[in-house]
């Protein structure tokens, strides 16, 4: 639910609220042991941080997501994360 709330906030340009929701979602997915869920949250967090001009955290979140995507064999999302990192 937090992932969806964060995504909705991102789309409505409420970036600070989106970041808060997504960080909570990241913690919940990590506690649940869901690397796939955390990977998607990291992708969204990277997008939020990029839009906020926070390039350090953009790189941090996307790099963490890339590592998970690679380990999980999720080539499509790994490619998307890499492309976003290049921007």
N, CA, C and O atoms as a MOPAC input file, in Angstrom:
PM7 MOZYME 1SCF
protein

 N      0.81700 1    -1.19000 1     0.00000 1
 C      0.00000 1     0.00000 1     0.00000 1
 C      0.86600 1     1.26100 1     0.00000 1
 O      0.54400 1     2.23700 1    -0.67800 1
 N      1.97100 1     1.23900 1     0.76500 1
 C      2.85300 1     2.41300 1     0.82500 1
 C      3.48400 1     2.68100 1    -0.53700 1
 O      3.65400 1     3.83400 1    -0.93100 1
 N      3.83100 1     1.60800 1    -1.25800 1
 C      4.39400 1     1.78400 1    -2.59800 1
 C      3.39600 1     2.50400 1    -3.48800 1
 O      3.76800 1     3.41600 1    -4.22700 1
 N      2.13600 1     2.10600 1    -3.42700 1
 C      1.10900 1     2.73500 1    -4.25500 1
 C      0.84700 1     4.17900 1    -3.81800 1
 O      0.65000 1     5.05500 1    -4.66000 1
 N      0.84500 1     4.42700 1    -2.51100 1
 C      0.66800 1     5.80200 1    -2.02700 1
 C      1.81200 1     6.69000 1    -2.49100 1
 O      1.59800 1     7.81800 1    -2.93500 1
 N      3.03200 1     6.16700 1    -2.38100 1
 C      4.18300 1     6.93500 1    -2.82200 1
 C      4.13900 1     7.21400 1    -4.30700 1
 O      4.49000 1     8.30900 1    -4.74600 1
 N      3.70800 1     6.23100 1    -5.08800 1
 C      3.59900 1     6.40500 1    -6.53300 1
 C      2.54800 1     7.45300 1    -6.86700 1
 O      2.76400 1     8.28400 1    -7.74900 1
 N      1.41700 1     7.42400 1    -6.17600 1
 C      0.37200 1     8.42200 1    -6.41600 1
 C      0.87900 1     9.82000 1    -6.06400 1
 O      0.59900 1    10.78000 1    -6.78200 1
 N      1.62000 1     9.93700 1    -4.96900 1
 C      2.16100 1    11.24300 1    -4.57000 1
 C      3.18000 1    11.72500 1    -5.60500 1
 O      3.24800 1    12.91400 1    -5.91300 1
 N      3.96100 1    10.79800 1    -6.13100 1
 C      4.93300 1    11.14600 1    -7.16600 1
 C      4.21800 1    11.69900 1    -8.38900 1
 O      4.62100 1    12.72200 1    -8.94300 1
 N      3.17500 1    11.03500 1    -8.80000 1
 C      2.42300 1    11.46500 1    -9.98000 1
 C      1.72000 1    12.79600 1    -9.76000 1
 O      1.51000 1    13.55200 1   -10.70900 1
 N      1.35300 1    13.09000 1    -8.50900 1
 C      0.68900 1    14.37100 1    -8.22700 1
 C      1.69700 1    15.46300 1    -7.88100 1
 O      1.32100 1    16.57800 1    -7.52000 1
 N      2.98700 1    15.12700 1    -7.99600 1
 C      4.08900 1    16.05500 1    -7.76900 1
 C      4.23600 1    16.46900 1    -6.30700 1
 O      4.83100 1    17.50900 1    -6.02300 1
 N      3.70900 1    15.68400 1    -5.38000 1
 C      3.91500 1    15.90400 1    -3.94600 1
 C      5.16400 1    15.11200 1    -3.55000 1
 O      5.07500 1    14.07800 1    -2.88700 1
 N      6.31600 1    15.61100 1    -3.96500 1
 C      7.54700 1    14.83100 1    -3.90400 1
 C      8.01100 1    14.51400 1    -2.49200 1
 O      8.42700 1    13.38600 1    -2.22900 1
 N      7.95300 1    15.46300 1    -1.58700 1
 C      8.39800 1    15.20200 1    -0.21700 1
 C      7.52500 1    14.13800 1     0.44200 1
 O      8.02900 1    13.26500 1     1.14800 1
 N      6.22400 1    14.21300 1     0.21000 1
 C      5.30400 1    13.21000 1     0.76600 1
 C      5.56200 1    11.85400 1     0.10700 1
 O      5.54200 1    10.81900 1     0.77300 1
 N      5.80500 1    11.86800 1    -1.20600 1
 C      6.10600 1    10.62200 1    -1.91900 1
 C      7.35600 1     9.96900 1    -1.35400 1
 O      7.38500 1     8.75500 1    -1.14900 1
 N      8.39100 1    10.76800 1    -1.10000 1
 C      9.63600 1    10.22600 1    -0.55200 1
 C      9.40100 1     9.57400 1     0.80400 1
 O      9.92900 1     8.49800 1     1.08100 1
 N      8.60900 1    10.22600 1     1.64600 1
 C      8.31100 1     9.67700 1     2.97600 1
 C      7.57000 1     8.34600 1     2.86000 1
 O      7.93100 1     7.37600 1     3.52600 1
 N      6.54600 1     8.29700 1     2.02700 1
 C      5.76500 1     7.06000 1     1.84400 1
 C      6.64400 1     5.94400 1     1.28900 1
 O      6.56300 1     4.79900 1     1.73100 1
 N      7.47700 1     6.28800 1     0.32300 1
 C      8.32100 1     5.27400 1    -0.30300 1
 C      9.40500 1     4.77200 1     0.64200 1
 O      9.73200 1     3.58500 1     0.62300 1
 N      9.96400 1     5.64200 1     1.46100 1
 C     10.94700 1     5.18800 1     2.44400 1
 C     10.30900 1     4.22400 1     3.44400 1
 O     10.93000 1     3.24100 1     3.84900 1
 N      9.07200 1     4.50800 1     3.83900 1
 C      8.35900 1     3.58700 1     4.73100 1
 C      8.10500 1     2.25700 1     4.03300 1
 O      8.22700 1     1.19600 1     4.64500 1
 N      7.75300 1     2.31500 1     2.75400 1
 C      7.51600 1     1.08700 1     1.99100 1
 C      8.79900 1     0.26700 1     1.88500 1
 O      8.76800 1    -0.95900 1     1.98700 1
 N      9.92100 1     0.94600 1     1.68100 1
 C     11.21600 1     0.25300 1     1.58600 1
 C     11.50300 1    -0.53000 1     2.85800 1
 O     11.90700 1    -1.69100 1     2.80800 1
 N     11.29000 1     0.11900 1     4.00000 1
 C     11.51800 1    -0.54200 1     5.28800 1
 C     10.60300 1    -1.76100 1     5.43100 1
 O     11.04600 1    -2.82600 1     5.85900 1
 N      9.33700 1    -1.60200 1     5.07400 1
 C      8.38300 1    -2.70900 1     5.20000 1
 C      8.75700 1    -3.87900 1     4.29000 1
 O      8.70300 1    -5.03300 1     4.71300 1
 N      9.13500 1    -3.58900 1     3.05000 1
 C      9.53600 1    -4.66200 1     2.14200 1
 C     10.80000 1    -5.36300 1     2.64700 1
 O     10.91400 1    -6.58500 1     2.54900 1
 N     11.74000 1    -4.59500 1     3.18400 1
 C     12.96000 1    -5.20100 1     3.71100 1
 C     12.66200 1    -6.08100 1     4.91900 1
 O     13.21600 1    -7.17300 1     5.04800 1
 N     11.79100 1    -5.60900 1     5.80200 1
 C     11.40400 1    -6.42100 1     6.96600 1
 C     10.73100 1    -7.71700 1     6.54400 1
 O     10.91800 1    -8.76300 1     7.16600 1
 N      9.93900 1    -7.63100 1     5.46700 1
 C      9.21900 1    -8.81100 1     4.96900 1
 C     10.13200 1    -9.72700 1     4.15700 1
 O      9.73200 1   -10.82900 1     3.78100 1
 N     11.35600 1    -9.27500 1     3.88700 1
 C     12.27500 1   -10.07700 1     3.09100 1
 C     11.92900 1   -10.08000 1     1.60700 1
 O     12.33700 1   -10.98400 1     0.87700 1
 N     11.18700 1    -9.08600 1     1.16000 1
 C     10.78000 1    -9.00400 1    -0.24400 1
 C     11.75200 1    -8.11700 1    -1.01400 1
 O     11.58800 1    -6.89900 1    -1.08200 1
 N     12.76800 1    -8.75500 1    -1.59300 1
 C     13.74000 1    -7.99500 1    -2.37600 1
 C     13.09200 1    -7.41600 1    -3.63100 1
 O     13.44700 1    -6.32000 1    -4.06500 1
 N     12.15600 1    -8.13800 1    -4.20600 1
 C     11.48600 1    -7.63400 1    -5.40500 1
 C     10.70000 1    -6.36300 1    -5.08100 1
 O     10.75000 1    -5.39200 1    -5.83700 1
 N      9.97900 1    -6.36600 1    -3.96800 1
 C      9.24300 1    -5.17100 1    -3.56200 1
 C     10.18700 1    -4.01100 1    -3.29500 1
 O      9.92400 1    -2.88300 1    -3.71300 1
 N     11.29100 1    -4.28600 1    -2.59700 1
 C     12.26800 1    -3.23900 1    -2.30800 1
 C     12.86000 1    -2.68400 1    -3.59400 1
 O     13.12000 1    -1.48500 1    -3.69400 1
 N     13.07400 1    -3.54700 1    -4.57200 1
 C     13.63500 1    -3.13400 1    -5.85500 1
 C     12.73000 1    -2.11500 1    -6.54800 1
 O     13.21500 1    -1.11200 1    -7.07300 1
 N     11.44100 1    -2.36200 1    -6.55300 1
 C     10.49800 1    -1.43400 1    -7.17900 1
 C     10.42700 1    -0.11300 1    -6.40900 1
 O     10.31900 1     0.95500 1    -7.01100 1
 N     10.48900 1    -0.19100 1    -5.08300 1
 C     10.48200 1     1.02600 1    -4.26800 1
 C     11.73900 1     1.84700 1    -4.54500 1
 O     11.66700 1     3.07100 1    -4.66000 1
 N     12.87800 1     1.19000 1    -4.65300 1
 C     14.12300 1     1.89500 1    -4.93200 1
 C     14.06600 1     2.62200 1    -6.27600 1
 O     14.59000 1     3.72600 1    -6.42100 1
 N     13.42700 1     1.99000 1    -7.24700 1
 C     13.23000 1     2.62400 1    -8.55400 1
 C     12.42100 1     3.92000 1    -8.39400 1
 O     12.78800 1     4.96400 1    -8.93400 1
 N     11.32700 1     3.83200 1    -7.65200 1
 C     10.48400 1     5.01600 1    -7.43400 1
 C     11.21500 1     6.08500 1    -6.61500 1
 O     11.12200 1     7.27600 1    -6.91300 1
 N     11.94400 1     5.64800 1    -5.57800 1
 C     12.70300 1     6.60600 1    -4.76800 1
 C     13.74200 1     7.33300 1    -5.62000 1
 O     13.95300 1     8.53500 1    -5.45900 1
 N     14.38000 1     6.61100 1    -6.51300 1
 C     15.33200 1     7.24400 1    -7.42000 1
 C     14.66400 1     8.30600 1    -8.26700 1
 O     15.22900 1     9.37500 1    -8.49200 1
 N     13.46400 1     8.01500 1    -8.73600 1
 C     12.70900 1     8.98200 1    -9.54500 1
 C     12.34600 1    10.22500 1    -8.73800 1
 O     12.48200 1    11.35000 1    -9.21700 1
 N     11.88500 1    10.00900 1    -7.50900 1
 C     11.51600 1    11.13700 1    -6.64400 1
 C     12.73600 1    12.01500 1    -6.36800 1
 O     12.67700 1    13.23700 1    -6.49900 1
 N     13.82800 1    11.38200 1    -5.99000 1
 C     15.03500 1    12.15000 1    -5.67300 1
 C     15.54800 1    12.90900 1    -6.89700 1
 O     16.00700 1    14.04500 1    -6.77300 1
 N     15.47300 1    12.29400 1    -8.06900 1
 C     15.90200 1    12.97100 1    -9.29500 1
 C     15.05600 1    14.21600 1    -9.53600 1
 O     15.58300 1    15.27200 1    -9.88800 1
 N     13.75600 1    14.09200 1    -9.34800 1
 C     12.86400 1    15.23600 1    -9.55600 1
 C     13.09200 1    16.32700 1    -8.52100 1
 O     12.83600 1    17.50300 1    -8.78100 1
 N     13.57400 1    15.93200 1    -7.34400 1
 C     13.85200 1    16.90800 1    -6.28200 1
 C     15.24800 1    17.51700 1    -6.44000 1
 O     15.61300 1    18.43800 1    -5.70900 1
 N     16.02800 1    16.99900 1    -7.40100 1
 C     17.38000 1    17.49700 1    -7.59700 1
 C     18.39700 1    16.92500 1    -6.62800 1
 O     19.50500 1    17.44800 1    -6.51200 1
 N     18.03200 1    15.85800 1    -5.93200 1
 C     18.90300 1    15.20500 1    -4.95500 1
 C     19.66700 1    14.08500 1    -5.67600 1
 O     19.28700 1    12.91600 1    -5.61000 1
 N     20.73300 1    14.46200 1    -6.35300 1
 C     21.45000 1    13.51700 1    -7.21300 1
 C     22.20800 1    12.44900 1    -6.42800 1
 O     22.37400 1    11.32500 1    -6.90400 1
 N     22.66300 1    12.79700 1    -5.23700 1
 C     23.38200 1    11.81000 1    -4.42100 1
 C     22.47400 1    10.64800 1    -4.03900 1
 O     22.84900 1     9.48600 1    -4.18800 1
 N     21.26300 1    10.96800 1    -3.53900 1
 C     20.33400 1     9.90200 1    -3.16500 1
 C     19.74200 1     9.20300 1    -4.38600 1
 O     19.41500 1     8.01800 1    -4.32800 1
 N     19.60600 1     9.93300 1    -5.48800 1
 C     19.15700 1     9.28400 1    -6.72900 1
 C     20.10900 1     8.15100 1    -7.05900 1
 O     19.68900 1     7.01700 1    -7.29100 1
 N     21.39400 1     8.47000 1    -7.07800 1
 C     22.41900 1     7.47100 1    -7.39900 1
 C     22.42100 1     6.33300 1    -6.38100 1
 O     22.53600 1     5.16600 1    -6.75400 1
 N     22.29400 1     6.67100 1    -5.10100 1
 C     22.29200 1     5.66800 1    -4.03700 1
 C     21.14400 1     4.67300 1    -4.21300 1
 O     21.36200 1     3.46100 1    -4.18900 1
 N     19.91700 1     5.18700 1    -4.38900 1
 C     18.75100 1     4.30500 1    -4.50600 1
 C     18.78500 1     3.47800 1    -5.77800 1
 O     18.49000 1     2.28300 1    -5.75300 1
 N     19.14600 1     4.11200 1    -6.89600 1
 C     19.18000 1     3.36600 1    -8.15800 1
 C     20.26700 1     2.29700 1    -8.14600 1
 O     20.05300 1     1.19500 1    -8.65100 1
 N     21.41500 1     2.60400 1    -7.58300 1
 C     22.50300 1     1.62700 1    -7.50000 1
 C     22.09500 1     0.43100 1    -6.62800 1
 O     22.38200 1    -0.71800 1    -6.96400 1
 N     21.43700 1     0.71200 1    -5.52900 1
 C     20.94600 1    -0.37300 1    -4.66400 1
 C     19.91100 1    -1.21700 1    -5.40800 1
 O     19.92500 1    -2.44400 1    -5.31100 1
 N     19.02100 1    -0.56900 1    -6.14500 1
 C     18.02200 1    -1.29000 1    -6.93200 1
 C     18.64800 1    -2.14000 1    -8.02200 1
 O     18.19900 1    -3.25700 1    -8.28000 1
 N     19.69200 1    -1.61000 1    -8.66600 1
 C     20.39500 1    -2.35400 1    -9.71800 1
 C     21.00100 1    -3.63000 1    -9.14400 1
 O     20.90900 1    -4.69500 1    -9.75500 1
 N     21.61100 1    -3.52500 1    -7.98600 1
 C     22.22500 1    -4.69900 1    -7.35700 1
 C     21.18000 1    -5.78100 1    -7.06900 1
 O     21.42900 1    -6.96600 1    -7.29000 1
 N     20.02600 1    -5.36900 1    -6.58200 1
 C     18.95900 1    -6.33500 1    -6.29800 1
 C     18.42900 1    -6.93200 1    -7.59400 1
 O     18.23700 1    -8.14500 1    -7.68700 1
 N     18.19000 1    -6.08500 1    -8.59700 1
 C     17.67000 1    -6.56800 1    -9.88400 1
 C     18.62200 1    -7.57300 1   -10.50300 1
 O     18.19600 1    -8.60200 1   -11.02800 1
 N     19.90600 1    -7.27500 1   -10.44200 1
 C     20.90700 1    -8.18800 1   -10.99700 1
 C     20.89900 1    -9.52400 1   -10.25100 1
 O     20.93100 1   -10.58900 1   -10.86700 1
 N     20.85500 1    -9.45600 1    -8.92000 1
 C     20.84900 1   -10.67700 1    -8.10500 1
 C     19.58700 1   -11.51000 1    -8.32800 1
 O     19.62600 1   -12.73800 1    -8.26000 1
 N     18.47300 1   -10.83700 1    -8.59200 1
 C     17.19600 1   -11.52400 1    -8.80200 1
 C     17.00400 1   -11.98100 1   -10.25200 1
 O     16.04900 1   -12.69400 1   -10.55700 1
 N     17.90300 1   -11.57400 1   -11.13500 1
 C     17.76500 1   -11.93400 1   -12.53700 1
 C     16.64500 1   -11.18000 1   -13.23200 1
 O     16.06300 1   -11.67900 1   -14.19500 1
 N     16.34100 1    -9.98500 1   -12.75200 1
 C     15.25800 1    -9.17700 1   -13.30800 1
 C     15.87300 1    -8.19400 1   -14.30700 1
 O     16.03500 1    -7.01000 1   -14.01100 1
 N     16.21400 1    -8.70600 1   -15.49600 1
 C     16.96900 1    -7.94400 1   -16.49200 1
 C     16.24200 1    -6.69500 1   -16.95900 1
 O     16.87500 1    -5.66100 1   -17.17000 1
 N     14.92500 1    -6.76800 1   -17.12400 1
 C     14.18600 1    -5.61500 1   -17.62000 1
 C     14.28200 1    -4.43600 1   -16.65800 1
 O     14.58600 1    -3.31800 1   -17.07500 1
 N     14.02600 1    -4.67500 1   -15.37800 1
 C     14.10400 1    -3.57200 1   -14.42100 1
 C     15.55100 1    -3.13200 1   -14.22200 1
 O     15.81800 1    -1.95000 1   -14.00100 1
 N     16.46600 1    -4.05900 1   -14.29700 1
 C     17.88100 1    -3.67600 1   -14.19900 1
 C     18.22900 1    -2.68300 1   -15.31100 1
 O     18.90900 1    -1.68600 1   -15.07200 1
 N     17.76100 1    -2.96400 1   -16.51600 1
 C     17.98900 1    -2.05100 1   -17.64300 1
 C     17.36300 1    -0.69600 1   -17.42400 1
 O     17.97300 1     0.33000 1   -17.72700 1
 N     16.14300 1    -0.68000 1   -16.89800 1
 C     15.46200 1     0.58600 1   -16.62300 1
 C     16.21100 1     1.38700 1   -15.56900 1
 O     16.39200 1     2.59600 1   -15.71300 1
 N     16.64400 1     0.71500 1   -14.51500 1
 C     17.39100 1     1.38200 1   -13.45000 1
 C     18.70600 1     1.94200 1   -13.99500 1
 O     19.08000 1     3.07100 1   -13.67600 1
 N     19.40300 1     1.16000 1   -14.81100 1
 C     20.66300 1     1.61800 1   -15.40200 1
 C     20.43600 1     2.83500 1   -16.29200 1
 O     21.21800 1     3.78600 1   -16.26600 1
 N     19.36400 1     2.80100 1   -17.07600 1
 C     19.05600 1     3.93200 1   -17.95000 1
 C     18.77000 1     5.18400 1   -17.13200 1
 O     19.22000 1     6.27300 1   -17.48800 1
 N     18.02700 1     5.03900 1   -16.04400 1
 C     17.73900 1     6.19100 1   -15.17700 1
 C     19.00100 1     6.72000 1   -14.51400 1
 O     19.16200 1     7.92800 1   -14.34100 1
 N     19.89100 1     5.81200 1   -14.14700 1
 C     21.14700 1     6.21900 1   -13.52500 1
 C     21.99100 1     7.03000 1   -14.51100 1
 O     22.70100 1     7.95300 1   -14.11200 1
 N     21.91300 1     6.68900 1   -15.77800 1
 C     22.68600 1     7.39900 1   -16.79700 1
 C     22.18800 1     8.82700 1   -17.00500 1
 O     22.94000 1     9.69100 1   -17.45400 1
 N     20.91800 1     9.07300 1   -16.67700 1
 C     20.38000 1    10.41800 1   -16.85700 1
 C     20.88000 1    11.31500 1   -15.77300 1
 O     20.54000 1    12.49800 1   -15.74400 1

